[in-house]
Amino acid sequence: MALGIFALVRLAPGDAASTLAAEDASEADIARMRAQWGLDQPVLVQFFYFLGNLARLDMGTSYRYHAPVAELIGQRLPATLELALTALLLAAVIAVPLGVATALKKGSWLDGLGSLLAVLGVSAPSFWVGILLVLLVSGHFNLLPSSGRIPLDVPIRELTGFILLDSLLQGRFDLFRQALSFIVLPAATLAFGMIGIIARISRSAVIDVGQEEFVLTAVAKGLKRREVVSRHLLPNATVPIVTIIGLELGTLISGSIVVEVVFSWPGLGSLLYAAVTARDIPLTTGIVISYTFIFIFMNILVDLIYVLVDPRLRVART
């Protein structure tokens, strides 16, 4: 993994020293910067130097910001997590009930509407949805802000880095409303693509469980439809729904780059965009590694949740 990330970043076109040097910098100045950052060393030497730093959890210093990469990532990560979690919550609240309802009303107009939303969600690129929302909601109707995280003139004392949570912890409900208005559009853009996917998985899970013998037996015994759904269908359809929600959170975090750029959201994605355009190799490498570990962590977390929601897995392990 380390070799792949290192090679991917180094193979990108452009020279970091030339890109970040001042306009009036001489060739000697650029060569001095290249030597200072170790870019004049053979690639193999740079790779082992990179591995040595990584083993000490040292991601280096950003060429552009002149600050430790870990510190920069720590400053931006809460904004990305807050955006991804809000989008996931929005998508789950809409998609899971929609998927269950379309499964219970299979073949109805509601089922057709759910299929249409799924196709639109999967087909529409997030940058197109984001630009459309900015033009309509912010530009035409002037309902919500189109960029940033909070108003620039509003001070806030950060406790966790999550502005929505910090404003509630400090009793700043005015700030909570303002922060919520800033996060709605980027979160809706991210959630739009997920709603169709989660709804279709939820629909398929409920339909599959509905064909199991224990459900058919419950129906044959004359149980009410509400009892069959709440006691037999939904609990047994939870595992695939939890799976897709957990995996989509990892995808959301790593896929929020375009949305953060469109909405000028000060998160990890916009920082990665700035690092790539400036050929800031340590910062680019550090952010990509962070995304990789977040995705791995989410997969492990989903496996642990399996055990909690499905008693059959606990029995199998014992």
PDB file of C-alpha atoms in Angstrom:
ATOM      1  CA  MET A   1       0.000   0.000   0.000  1.00  0.00           C
ATOM      2  CA  ALA A   2       2.799   2.409   0.931  1.00  0.00           C
ATOM      3  CA  LEU A   3       4.637   1.617  -2.304  1.00  0.00           C
ATOM      4  CA  GLY A   4       1.491   2.189  -4.382  1.00  0.00           C
ATOM      5  CA  ILE A   5       0.727   5.550  -2.745  1.00  0.00           C
ATOM      6  CA  PHE A   6       4.366   6.669  -3.022  1.00  0.00           C
ATOM      7  CA  ALA A   7       4.561   5.705  -6.714  1.00  0.00           C
ATOM      8  CA  LEU A   8       1.187   7.272  -7.539  1.00  0.00           C
ATOM      9  CA  VAL A   9       2.141  10.631  -6.036  1.00  0.00           C
ATOM     10  CA  ARG A  10       5.674  10.673  -7.501  1.00  0.00           C
ATOM     11  CA  LEU A  11       4.498   9.715 -11.004  1.00  0.00           C
ATOM     12  CA  ALA A  12       2.199  12.734 -11.219  1.00  0.00           C
ATOM     13  CA  PRO A  13       3.493  15.263 -13.766  1.00  0.00           C
ATOM     14  CA  GLY A  14       5.145  18.517 -12.667  1.00  0.00           C
ATOM     15  CA  ASP A  15       7.973  19.590 -10.389  1.00  0.00           C
ATOM     16  CA  ALA A  16       7.149  20.589  -6.815  1.00  0.00           C
ATOM     17  CA  ALA A  17      10.067  23.010  -6.467  1.00  0.00           C
ATOM     18  CA  SER A  18       9.243  24.838  -9.711  1.00  0.00           C
ATOM     19  CA  THR A  19       5.535  25.005  -8.849  1.00  0.00           C
ATOM     20  CA  LEU A  20       6.023  26.409  -5.350  1.00  0.00           C
ATOM     21  CA  ALA A  21       8.959  28.714  -6.110  1.00  0.00           C
ATOM     22  CA  ALA A  22       8.400  32.434  -6.401  1.00  0.00           C
ATOM     23  CA  GLU A  23       7.961  33.870  -9.893  1.00  0.00           C
ATOM     24  CA  ASP A  24      11.337  35.587  -9.751  1.00  0.00           C
ATOM     25  CA  ALA A  25      13.158  32.527  -8.340  1.00  0.00           C
ATOM     26  CA  SER A  26      16.350  31.601 -10.158  1.00  0.00           C
ATOM     27  CA  GLU A  27      17.378  28.111 -11.226  1.00  0.00           C
ATOM     28  CA  ALA A  28      19.798  28.053  -8.279  1.00  0.00           C
ATOM     29  CA  ASP A  29      16.965  28.851  -5.871  1.00  0.00           C
ATOM     30  CA  ILE A  30      14.816  26.063  -7.321  1.00  0.00           C
ATOM     31  CA  ALA A  31      17.717  23.614  -7.127  1.00  0.00           C
ATOM     32  CA  ARG A  32      18.297  24.601  -3.494  1.00  0.00           C
ATOM     33  CA  MET A  33      14.617  23.965  -2.677  1.00  0.00           C
ATOM     34  CA  ARG A  34      14.786  20.597  -4.428  1.00  0.00           C
ATOM     35  CA  ALA A  35      17.843  19.629  -2.373  1.00  0.00           C
ATOM     36  CA  GLN A  36      16.236  20.866   0.852  1.00  0.00           C
ATOM     37  CA  TRP A  37      13.205  18.609   0.299  1.00  0.00           C
ATOM     38  CA  GLY A  38      15.317  15.623  -0.799  1.00  0.00           C
ATOM     39  CA  LEU A  39      13.853  15.611  -4.292  1.00  0.00           C
ATOM     40  CA  ASP A  40      17.341  15.482  -5.827  1.00  0.00           C
ATOM     41  CA  GLN A  41      17.889  12.026  -4.282  1.00  0.00           C
ATOM     42  CA  PRO A  42      17.253   8.776  -6.228  1.00  0.00           C
ATOM     43  CA  VAL A  43      13.657   7.599  -6.062  1.00  0.00           C
ATOM     44  CA  LEU A  44      14.655   4.467  -4.115  1.00  0.00           C
ATOM     45  CA  VAL A  45      16.340   6.600  -1.447  1.00  0.00           C
ATOM     46  CA  GLN A  46      13.256   8.832  -1.257  1.00  0.00           C
ATOM     47  CA  PHE A  47      11.059   5.743  -0.830  1.00  0.00           C
ATOM     48  CA  PHE A  48      13.066   4.329   2.094  1.00  0.00           C
ATOM     49  CA  TYR A  49      13.182   7.785   3.668  1.00  0.00           C
ATOM     50  CA  PHE A  50       9.389   7.924   3.282  1.00  0.00           C
ATOM     51  CA  LEU A  51       9.001   4.458   4.866  1.00  0.00           C
ATOM     52  CA  GLY A  52      11.268   5.399   7.780  1.00  0.00           C
ATOM     53  CA  ASN A  53       9.227   8.518   8.542  1.00  0.00           C
ATOM     54  CA  LEU A  54       5.971   6.593   8.185  1.00  0.00           C
ATOM     55  CA  ALA A  55       7.178   3.971  10.692  1.00  0.00           C
ATOM     56  CA  ARG A  56       7.662   6.827  13.192  1.00  0.00           C
ATOM     57  CA  LEU A  57       4.174   8.183  12.315  1.00  0.00           C
ATOM     58  CA  ASP A  58       5.870  11.225  10.806  1.00  0.00           C
ATOM     59  CA  MET A  59       4.228  12.357   7.553  1.00  0.00           C
ATOM     60  CA  GLY A  60       6.693  15.169   7.034  1.00  0.00           C
ATOM     61  CA  THR A  61       6.219  18.899   6.575  1.00  0.00           C
ATOM     62  CA  SER A  62       4.025  20.507   3.948  1.00  0.00           C
ATOM     63  CA  TYR A  63       5.955  22.338   1.244  1.00  0.00           C
ATOM     64  CA  ARG A  64       3.180  24.881   0.803  1.00  0.00           C
ATOM     65  CA  TYR A  65       1.968  25.532   4.358  1.00  0.00           C
ATOM     66  CA  HIS A  66       5.317  24.963   6.149  1.00  0.00           C
ATOM     67  CA  ALA A  67       3.523  22.999   8.882  1.00  0.00           C
ATOM     68  CA  PRO A  68       3.510  19.324   9.934  1.00  0.00           C
ATOM     69  CA  VAL A  69       1.232  17.271   7.665  1.00  0.00           C
ATOM     70  CA  ALA A  70      -0.343  15.459  10.630  1.00  0.00           C
ATOM     71  CA  GLU A  71      -1.279  18.803  12.175  1.00  0.00           C
ATOM     72  CA  LEU A  72      -2.906  20.026   8.949  1.00  0.00           C
ATOM     73  CA  ILE A  73      -4.851  16.781   8.578  1.00  0.00           C
ATOM     74  CA  GLY A  74      -5.990  16.983  12.206  1.00  0.00           C
ATOM     75  CA  GLN A  75      -7.313  20.502  11.634  1.00  0.00           C
ATOM     76  CA  ARG A  76      -9.326  19.577   8.517  1.00  0.00           C
ATOM     77  CA  LEU A  77     -10.516  16.038   9.339  1.00  0.00           C
ATOM     78  CA  PRO A  78     -13.394  17.064  11.694  1.00  0.00           C
ATOM     79  CA  ALA A  79     -14.988  19.140   8.909  1.00  0.00           C
ATOM     80  CA  THR A  80     -14.913  16.182   6.512  1.00  0.00           C
ATOM     81  CA  LEU A  81     -16.237  13.754   9.127  1.00  0.00           C
ATOM     82  CA  GLU A  82     -19.007  16.159  10.088  1.00  0.00           C
ATOM     83  CA  LEU A  83     -20.051  16.542   6.455  1.00  0.00           C
ATOM     84  CA  ALA A  84     -19.915  12.792   5.757  1.00  0.00           C
ATOM     85  CA  LEU A  85     -21.846  11.836   8.911  1.00  0.00           C
ATOM     86  CA  THR A  86     -24.529  14.444   8.200  1.00  0.00           C
ATOM     87  CA  ALA A  87     -24.876  13.191   4.630  1.00  0.00           C
ATOM     88  CA  LEU A  88     -25.037   9.588   5.832  1.00  0.00           C
ATOM     89  CA  LEU A  89     -27.703  10.417   8.406  1.00  0.00           C
ATOM     90  CA  LEU A  90     -29.731  12.298   5.792  1.00  0.00           C
ATOM     91  CA  ALA A  91     -29.447   9.446   3.294  1.00  0.00           C
ATOM     92  CA  ALA A  92     -30.288   6.740   5.854  1.00  0.00           C
ATOM     93  CA  VAL A  93     -33.340   8.588   7.186  1.00  0.00           C
ATOM     94  CA  ILE A  94     -34.749   8.886   3.652  1.00  0.00           C
ATOM     95  CA  ALA A  95     -33.475   5.706   1.984  1.00  0.00           C
ATOM     96  CA  VAL A  96     -34.178   2.966   4.555  1.00  0.00           C
ATOM     97  CA  PRO A  97     -37.892   3.781   5.016  1.00  0.00           C
ATOM     98  CA  LEU A  98     -38.179   4.269   1.234  1.00  0.00           C
ATOM     99  CA  GLY A  99     -36.557   0.874   0.574  1.00  0.00           C
ATOM    100  CA  VAL A 100     -38.773  -0.902   3.104  1.00  0.00           C
ATOM    101  CA  ALA A 101     -41.894   0.818   1.775  1.00  0.00           C
ATOM    102  CA  THR A 102     -41.120  -0.075  -1.854  1.00  0.00           C
ATOM    103  CA  ALA A 103     -40.503  -3.698  -0.833  1.00  0.00           C
ATOM    104  CA  LEU A 104     -43.842  -3.894   0.986  1.00  0.00           C
ATOM    105  CA  LYS A 105     -45.557  -2.173  -1.982  1.00  0.00           C
ATOM    106  CA  LYS A 106     -43.749  -4.122  -4.674  1.00  0.00           C
ATOM    107  CA  GLY A 107     -45.044  -3.303  -8.158  1.00  0.00           C
ATOM    108  CA  SER A 108     -46.884  -0.155  -7.041  1.00  0.00           C
ATOM    109  CA  TRP A 109     -46.304   3.473  -8.106  1.00  0.00           C
ATOM    110  CA  LEU A 110     -44.185   3.910  -4.976  1.00  0.00           C
ATOM    111  CA  ASP A 111     -41.929   1.072  -6.108  1.00  0.00           C
ATOM    112  CA  GLY A 112     -41.586   2.750  -9.493  1.00  0.00           C
ATOM    113  CA  LEU A 113     -40.724   6.078  -7.853  1.00  0.00           C
ATOM    114  CA  GLY A 114     -38.071   4.383  -5.718  1.00  0.00           C
ATOM    115  CA  SER A 115     -36.532   2.795  -8.822  1.00  0.00           C
ATOM    116  CA  LEU A 116     -36.495   6.165 -10.579  1.00  0.00           C
ATOM    117  CA  LEU A 117     -34.758   7.828  -7.622  1.00  0.00           C
ATOM    118  CA  ALA A 118     -32.200   5.014  -7.510  1.00  0.00           C
ATOM    119  CA  VAL A 119     -31.363   5.449 -11.192  1.00  0.00           C
ATOM    120  CA  LEU A 120     -31.099   9.234 -10.842  1.00  0.00           C
ATOM    121  CA  GLY A 121     -28.950   8.959  -7.712  1.00  0.00           C
ATOM    122  CA  VAL A 122     -26.492   6.536  -9.285  1.00  0.00           C
ATOM    123  CA  SER A 123     -26.378   8.279 -12.672  1.00  0.00           C
ATOM    124  CA  ALA A 124     -26.057  11.943 -11.660  1.00  0.00           C
ATOM    125  CA  PRO A 125     -22.456  13.016 -10.900  1.00  0.00           C
ATOM    126  CA  SER A 126     -22.065  14.714  -7.521  1.00  0.00           C
ATOM    127  CA  PHE A 127     -20.429  17.837  -8.991  1.00  0.00           C
ATOM    128  CA  TRP A 128     -23.423  18.296 -11.332  1.00  0.00           C
ATOM    129  CA  VAL A 129     -25.905  17.897  -8.468  1.00  0.00           C
ATOM    130  CA  GLY A 130     -23.862  20.320  -6.354  1.00  0.00           C
ATOM    131  CA  ILE A 131     -23.666  23.007  -9.040  1.00  0.00           C
ATOM    132  CA  LEU A 132     -27.395  22.608  -9.738  1.00  0.00           C
ATOM    133  CA  LEU A 133     -28.228  23.103  -6.045  1.00  0.00           C
ATOM    134  CA  VAL A 134     -25.959  26.145  -5.827  1.00  0.00           C
ATOM    135  CA  LEU A 135     -27.595  27.747  -8.871  1.00  0.00           C
ATOM    136  CA  LEU A 136     -31.167  27.007  -7.793  1.00  0.00           C
ATOM    137  CA  VAL A 137     -31.225  27.098  -3.976  1.00  0.00           C
ATOM    138  CA  SER A 138     -28.532  29.735  -3.403  1.00  0.00           C
ATOM    139  CA  GLY A 139     -28.422  31.690  -6.638  1.00  0.00           C
ATOM    140  CA  HIS A 140     -32.067  31.818  -7.724  1.00  0.00           C
ATOM    141  CA  PHE A 141     -34.053  31.476  -4.471  1.00  0.00           C
ATOM    142  CA  ASN A 142     -31.321  32.709  -2.075  1.00  0.00           C
ATOM    143  CA  LEU A 143     -32.398  30.252   0.620  1.00  0.00           C
ATOM    144  CA  LEU A 144     -29.107  28.782   1.832  1.00  0.00           C
ATOM    145  CA  PRO A 145     -25.411  29.771   1.677  1.00  0.00           C
ATOM    146  CA  SER A 146     -23.407  28.122  -1.076  1.00  0.00           C
ATOM    147  CA  SER A 147     -19.887  28.089   0.364  1.00  0.00           C
ATOM    148  CA  GLY A 148     -17.979  27.842   3.620  1.00  0.00           C
ATOM    149  CA  ARG A 149     -18.754  26.221   6.952  1.00  0.00           C
ATOM    150  CA  ILE A 150     -19.805  29.157   9.174  1.00  0.00           C
ATOM    151  CA  PRO A 151     -19.931  32.943   8.661  1.00  0.00           C
ATOM    152  CA  LEU A 152     -16.425  34.410   8.766  1.00  0.00           C
ATOM    153  CA  ASP A 153     -17.366  37.032  11.373  1.00  0.00           C
ATOM    154  CA  VAL A 154     -18.832  34.541  13.854  1.00  0.00           C
ATOM    155  CA  PRO A 155     -16.353  33.439  16.553  1.00  0.00           C
ATOM    156  CA  ILE A 156     -16.537  29.919  17.970  1.00  0.00           C
ATOM    157  CA  ARG A 157     -14.599  28.100  20.658  1.00  0.00           C
ATOM    158  CA  GLU A 158     -13.724  24.686  19.246  1.00  0.00           C
ATOM    159  CA  LEU A 159     -14.108  21.746  21.642  1.00  0.00           C
ATOM    160  CA  THR A 160     -14.310  18.765  19.312  1.00  0.00           C
ATOM    161  CA  GLY A 161     -13.848  20.401  15.907  1.00  0.00           C
ATOM    162  CA  PHE A 162     -17.431  19.451  14.971  1.00  0.00           C
ATOM    163  CA  ILE A 163     -19.163  22.830  14.805  1.00  0.00           C
ATOM    164  CA  LEU A 164     -22.690  21.427  15.067  1.00  0.00           C
ATOM    165  CA  LEU A 165     -21.757  19.498  18.201  1.00  0.00           C
ATOM    166  CA  ASP A 166     -19.635  22.296  19.681  1.00  0.00           C
ATOM    167  CA  SER A 167     -22.429  24.838  19.258  1.00  0.00           C
ATOM    168  CA  LEU A 168     -24.867  22.529  21.086  1.00  0.00           C
ATOM    169  CA  LEU A 169     -22.376  21.808  23.880  1.00  0.00           C
ATOM    170  CA  GLN A 170     -21.925  25.569  24.410  1.00  0.00           C
ATOM    171  CA  GLY A 171     -25.649  26.307  24.160  1.00  0.00           C
ATOM    172  CA  ARG A 172     -25.090  28.401  21.020  1.00  0.00           C
ATOM    173  CA  PHE A 173     -28.334  27.491  19.238  1.00  0.00           C
ATOM    174  CA  ASP A 174     -28.031  30.535  16.953  1.00  0.00           C
ATOM    175  CA  LEU A 175     -24.669  29.243  15.776  1.00  0.00           C
ATOM    176  CA  PHE A 176     -26.104  25.713  15.409  1.00  0.00           C
ATOM    177  CA  ARG A 177     -28.798  27.027  13.055  1.00  0.00           C
ATOM    178  CA  GLN A 178     -26.230  28.961  11.039  1.00  0.00           C
ATOM    179  CA  ALA A 179     -23.865  25.971  10.802  1.00  0.00           C
ATOM    180  CA  LEU A 180     -26.783  23.751   9.822  1.00  0.00           C
ATOM    181  CA  SER A 181     -27.731  26.124   7.000  1.00  0.00           C
ATOM    182  CA  PHE A 182     -24.160  25.911   5.644  1.00  0.00           C
ATOM    183  CA  ILE A 183     -23.994  22.110   5.726  1.00  0.00           C
ATOM    184  CA  VAL A 184     -27.388  21.351   4.155  1.00  0.00           C
ATOM    185  CA  LEU A 185     -26.432  21.763   0.491  1.00  0.00           C
ATOM    186  CA  PRO A 186     -23.108  19.857   0.503  1.00  0.00           C
ATOM    187  CA  ALA A 187     -24.634  17.104   2.658  1.00  0.00           C
ATOM    188  CA  ALA A 188     -27.650  16.834   0.350  1.00  0.00           C
ATOM    189  CA  THR A 189     -25.319  16.601  -2.643  1.00  0.00           C
ATOM    190  CA  LEU A 190     -23.374  13.745  -1.070  1.00  0.00           C
ATOM    191  CA  ALA A 191     -26.530  12.025   0.147  1.00  0.00           C
ATOM    192  CA  PHE A 192     -28.276  12.173  -3.232  1.00  0.00           C
ATOM    193  CA  GLY A 193     -26.155   9.429  -4.747  1.00  0.00           C
ATOM    194  CA  MET A 194     -26.424   7.268  -1.636  1.00  0.00           C
ATOM    195  CA  ILE A 195     -30.184   7.382  -1.266  1.00  0.00           C
ATOM    196  CA  GLY A 196     -30.777   5.292  -4.365  1.00  0.00           C
ATOM    197  CA  ILE A 197     -28.147   2.705  -3.429  1.00  0.00           C
ATOM    198  CA  ILE A 198     -29.281   2.257   0.193  1.00  0.00           C
ATOM    199  CA  ALA A 199     -32.956   2.209  -0.834  1.00  0.00           C
ATOM    200  CA  ARG A 200     -32.367  -0.545  -3.404  1.00  0.00           C
ATOM    201  CA  ILE A 201     -30.318  -2.643  -0.961  1.00  0.00           C
ATOM    202  CA  SER A 202     -32.989  -2.186   1.731  1.00  0.00           C
ATOM    203  CA  ARG A 203     -35.717  -3.182  -0.741  1.00  0.00           C
ATOM    204  CA  SER A 204     -33.853  -6.306  -1.859  1.00  0.00           C
ATOM    205  CA  ALA A 205     -33.076  -7.329   1.741  1.00  0.00           C
ATOM    206  CA  VAL A 206     -36.700  -7.030   2.836  1.00  0.00           C
ATOM    207  CA  ILE A 207     -37.958  -8.936  -0.236  1.00  0.00           C
ATOM    208  CA  ASP A 208     -35.410 -11.728   0.287  1.00  0.00           C
ATOM    209  CA  VAL A 209     -36.258 -12.108   3.977  1.00  0.00           C
ATOM    210  CA  GLY A 210     -39.960 -12.012   3.104  1.00  0.00           C
ATOM    211  CA  GLN A 211     -39.517 -15.221   1.101  1.00  0.00           C
ATOM    212  CA  GLU A 212     -37.942 -17.128   4.025  1.00  0.00           C
ATOM    213  CA  GLU A 213     -39.950 -19.985   5.524  1.00  0.00           C
ATOM    214  CA  PHE A 214     -40.142 -18.488   9.024  1.00  0.00           C
ATOM    215  CA  VAL A 215     -41.795 -15.364   7.602  1.00  0.00           C
ATOM    216  CA  LEU A 216     -44.242 -17.401   5.511  1.00  0.00           C
ATOM    217  CA  THR A 217     -45.016 -19.479   8.609  1.00  0.00           C
ATOM    218  CA  ALA A 218     -45.701 -16.332  10.637  1.00  0.00           C
ATOM    219  CA  VAL A 219     -48.084 -15.101   7.936  1.00  0.00           C
ATOM    220  CA  ALA A 220     -49.786 -18.520   7.802  1.00  0.00           C
ATOM    221  CA  LYS A 221     -50.324 -18.401  11.575  1.00  0.00           C
ATOM    222  CA  GLY A 222     -52.348 -15.257  11.094  1.00  0.00           C
ATOM    223  CA  LEU A 223     -49.994 -12.710  12.645  1.00  0.00           C
ATOM    224  CA  LYS A 224     -50.821  -9.132  11.830  1.00  0.00           C
ATOM    225  CA  ARG A 225     -48.815  -7.541   9.016  1.00  0.00           C
ATOM    226  CA  ARG A 226     -47.306  -4.999  11.413  1.00  0.00           C
ATOM    227  CA  GLU A 227     -46.046  -7.769  13.716  1.00  0.00           C
ATOM    228  CA  VAL A 228     -44.577  -9.739  10.808  1.00  0.00           C
ATOM    229  CA  VAL A 229     -42.713  -6.663   9.579  1.00  0.00           C
ATOM    230  CA  SER A 230     -41.452  -5.447  12.959  1.00  0.00           C
ATOM    231  CA  ARG A 231     -40.604  -8.845  14.526  1.00  0.00           C
ATOM    232  CA  HIS A 232     -39.449 -10.915  11.544  1.00  0.00           C
ATOM    233  CA  LEU A 233     -38.739  -8.868   8.423  1.00  0.00           C
ATOM    234  CA  LEU A 234     -36.835  -5.817   9.637  1.00  0.00           C
ATOM    235  CA  PRO A 235     -34.558  -7.440  12.264  1.00  0.00           C
ATOM    236  CA  ASN A 236     -33.382 -10.059   9.756  1.00  0.00           C
ATOM    237  CA  ALA A 237     -32.922  -7.555   6.935  1.00  0.00           C
ATOM    238  CA  THR A 238     -30.659  -5.344   9.049  1.00  0.00           C
ATOM    239  CA  VAL A 239     -27.307  -6.950   8.212  1.00  0.00           C
ATOM    240  CA  PRO A 240     -27.115  -6.026   4.487  1.00  0.00           C
ATOM    241  CA  ILE A 241     -28.474  -2.552   5.283  1.00  0.00           C
ATOM    242  CA  VAL A 242     -25.807  -1.997   7.949  1.00  0.00           C
ATOM    243  CA  THR A 243     -23.199  -3.300   5.525  1.00  0.00           C
ATOM    244  CA  ILE A 244     -24.030  -0.848   2.777  1.00  0.00           C
ATOM    245  CA  ILE A 245     -24.363   2.081   5.192  1.00  0.00           C
ATOM    246  CA  GLY A 246     -20.966   1.339   6.753  1.00  0.00           C
ATOM    247  CA  LEU A 247     -19.251   0.943   3.398  1.00  0.00           C
ATOM    248  CA  GLU A 248     -20.916   4.062   2.033  1.00  0.00           C
ATOM    249  CA  LEU A 249     -19.556   6.113   4.959  1.00  0.00           C
ATOM    250  CA  GLY A 250     -16.024   5.179   3.921  1.00  0.00           C
ATOM    251  CA  THR A 251     -16.887   6.023   0.329  1.00  0.00           C
ATOM    252  CA  LEU A 252     -18.448   9.315   1.426  1.00  0.00           C
ATOM    253  CA  ILE A 253     -15.331  10.417   3.309  1.00  0.00           C
ATOM    254  CA  SER A 254     -13.005   9.548   0.460  1.00  0.00           C
ATOM    255  CA  GLY A 255     -15.436  10.748  -2.223  1.00  0.00           C
ATOM    256  CA  SER A 256     -16.212  14.131  -0.736  1.00  0.00           C
ATOM    257  CA  ILE A 257     -13.299  15.816  -2.527  1.00  0.00           C
ATOM    258  CA  VAL A 258     -15.353  17.179  -5.439  1.00  0.00           C
ATOM    259  CA  VAL A 259     -18.216  18.299  -3.193  1.00  0.00           C
ATOM    260  CA  GLU A 260     -15.838  20.093  -0.812  1.00  0.00           C
ATOM    261  CA  VAL A 261     -14.285  21.950  -3.740  1.00  0.00           C
ATOM    262  CA  VAL A 262     -17.678  22.928  -5.206  1.00  0.00           C
ATOM    263  CA  PHE A 263     -18.923  24.279  -1.842  1.00  0.00           C
ATOM    264  CA  SER A 264     -15.540  25.604  -0.590  1.00  0.00           C
ATOM    265  CA  TRP A 265     -15.935  23.296   2.396  1.00  0.00           C
ATOM    266  CA  PRO A 266     -12.761  23.528   4.541  1.00  0.00           C
ATOM    267  CA  GLY A 267     -12.243  19.793   4.896  1.00  0.00           C
ATOM    268  CA  LEU A 268      -9.709  17.163   3.961  1.00  0.00           C
ATOM    269  CA  GLY A 269     -10.932  16.959   0.360  1.00  0.00           C
ATOM    270  CA  SER A 270     -10.362  20.628  -0.409  1.00  0.00           C
ATOM    271  CA  LEU A 271      -6.963  20.379   1.308  1.00  0.00           C
ATOM    272  CA  LEU A 272      -6.075  17.436  -0.942  1.00  0.00           C
ATOM    273  CA  TYR A 273      -7.123  19.439  -4.009  1.00  0.00           C
ATOM    274  CA  ALA A 274      -4.865  22.323  -2.930  1.00  0.00           C
ATOM    275  CA  ALA A 275      -1.999  19.915  -2.236  1.00  0.00           C
ATOM    276  CA  VAL A 276      -2.263  18.201  -5.620  1.00  0.00           C
ATOM    277  CA  THR A 277      -2.431  21.459  -7.588  1.00  0.00           C
ATOM    278  CA  ALA A 278       0.623  22.774  -5.693  1.00  0.00           C
ATOM    279  CA  ARG A 279       2.542  19.481  -6.090  1.00  0.00           C
ATOM    280  CA  ASP A 280       2.881  19.361  -2.307  1.00  0.00           C
ATOM    281  CA  ILE A 281       4.135  15.768  -2.138  1.00  0.00           C
ATOM    282  CA  PRO A 282       4.228  15.204   1.681  1.00  0.00           C
ATOM    283  CA  LEU A 283       0.751  16.661   2.158  1.00  0.00           C
ATOM    284  CA  THR A 284      -0.735  14.745  -0.786  1.00  0.00           C
ATOM    285  CA  THR A 285       0.822  11.489   0.420  1.00  0.00           C
ATOM    286  CA  GLY A 286      -0.301  12.050   3.999  1.00  0.00           C
ATOM    287  CA  ILE A 287      -3.918  12.746   3.027  1.00  0.00           C
ATOM    288  CA  VAL A 288      -4.118   9.711   0.720  1.00  0.00           C
ATOM    289  CA  ILE A 289      -2.729   7.498   3.495  1.00  0.00           C
ATOM    290  CA  SER A 290      -5.288   8.951   5.909  1.00  0.00           C
ATOM    291  CA  TYR A 291      -8.128   8.186   3.492  1.00  0.00           C
ATOM    292  CA  THR A 292      -6.838   4.618   3.146  1.00  0.00           C
ATOM    293  CA  PHE A 293      -6.735   4.027   6.898  1.00  0.00           C
ATOM    294  CA  ILE A 294     -10.203   5.560   7.331  1.00  0.00           C
ATOM    295  CA  PHE A 295     -11.597   3.181   4.711  1.00  0.00           C
ATOM    296  CA  ILE A 296      -9.928   0.164   6.380  1.00  0.00           C
ATOM    297  CA  PHE A 297     -11.207   1.291   9.784  1.00  0.00           C
ATOM    298  CA  MET A 298     -14.761   1.561   8.436  1.00  0.00           C
ATOM    299  CA  ASN A 299     -14.591  -2.002   7.072  1.00  0.00           C
ATOM    300  CA  ILE A 300     -13.413  -3.300  10.453  1.00  0.00           C
ATOM    301  CA  LEU A 301     -16.164  -1.324  12.192  1.00  0.00           C
ATOM    302  CA  VAL A 302     -18.791  -2.834   9.888  1.00  0.00           C
ATOM    303  CA  ASP A 303     -17.523  -6.346  10.753  1.00  0.00           C
ATOM    304  CA  LEU A 304     -17.858  -5.575  14.463  1.00  0.00           C
ATOM    305  CA  ILE A 305     -21.381  -4.226  13.986  1.00  0.00           C
ATOM    306  CA  TYR A 306     -22.298  -7.479  12.219  1.00  0.00           C
ATOM    307  CA  VAL A 307     -21.712  -9.332  15.461  1.00  0.00           C
ATOM    308  CA  LEU A 308     -23.894  -6.919  17.388  1.00  0.00           C
ATOM    309  CA  VAL A 309     -26.874  -6.954  15.015  1.00  0.00           C
ATOM    310  CA  ASP A 310     -26.847 -10.624  13.994  1.00  0.00           C
ATOM    311  CA  PRO A 311     -26.913 -13.150  16.904  1.00  0.00           C
ATOM    312  CA  ARG A 312     -26.167 -15.995  14.461  1.00  0.00           C
ATOM    313  CA  LEU A 313     -22.609 -14.677  14.007  1.00  0.00           C
ATOM    314  CA  ARG A 314     -22.006 -14.708  17.771  1.00  0.00           C
ATOM    315  CA  VAL A 315     -23.174 -18.324  17.911  1.00  0.00           C
ATOM    316  CA  ALA A 316     -20.958 -19.262  14.952  1.00  0.00           C
ATOM    317  CA  ARG A 317     -17.855 -17.736  16.607  1.00  0.00           C
ATOM    318  CA  THR A 318     -18.433 -19.576  19.854  1.00  0.00           C
TER     319      THR A 318
END
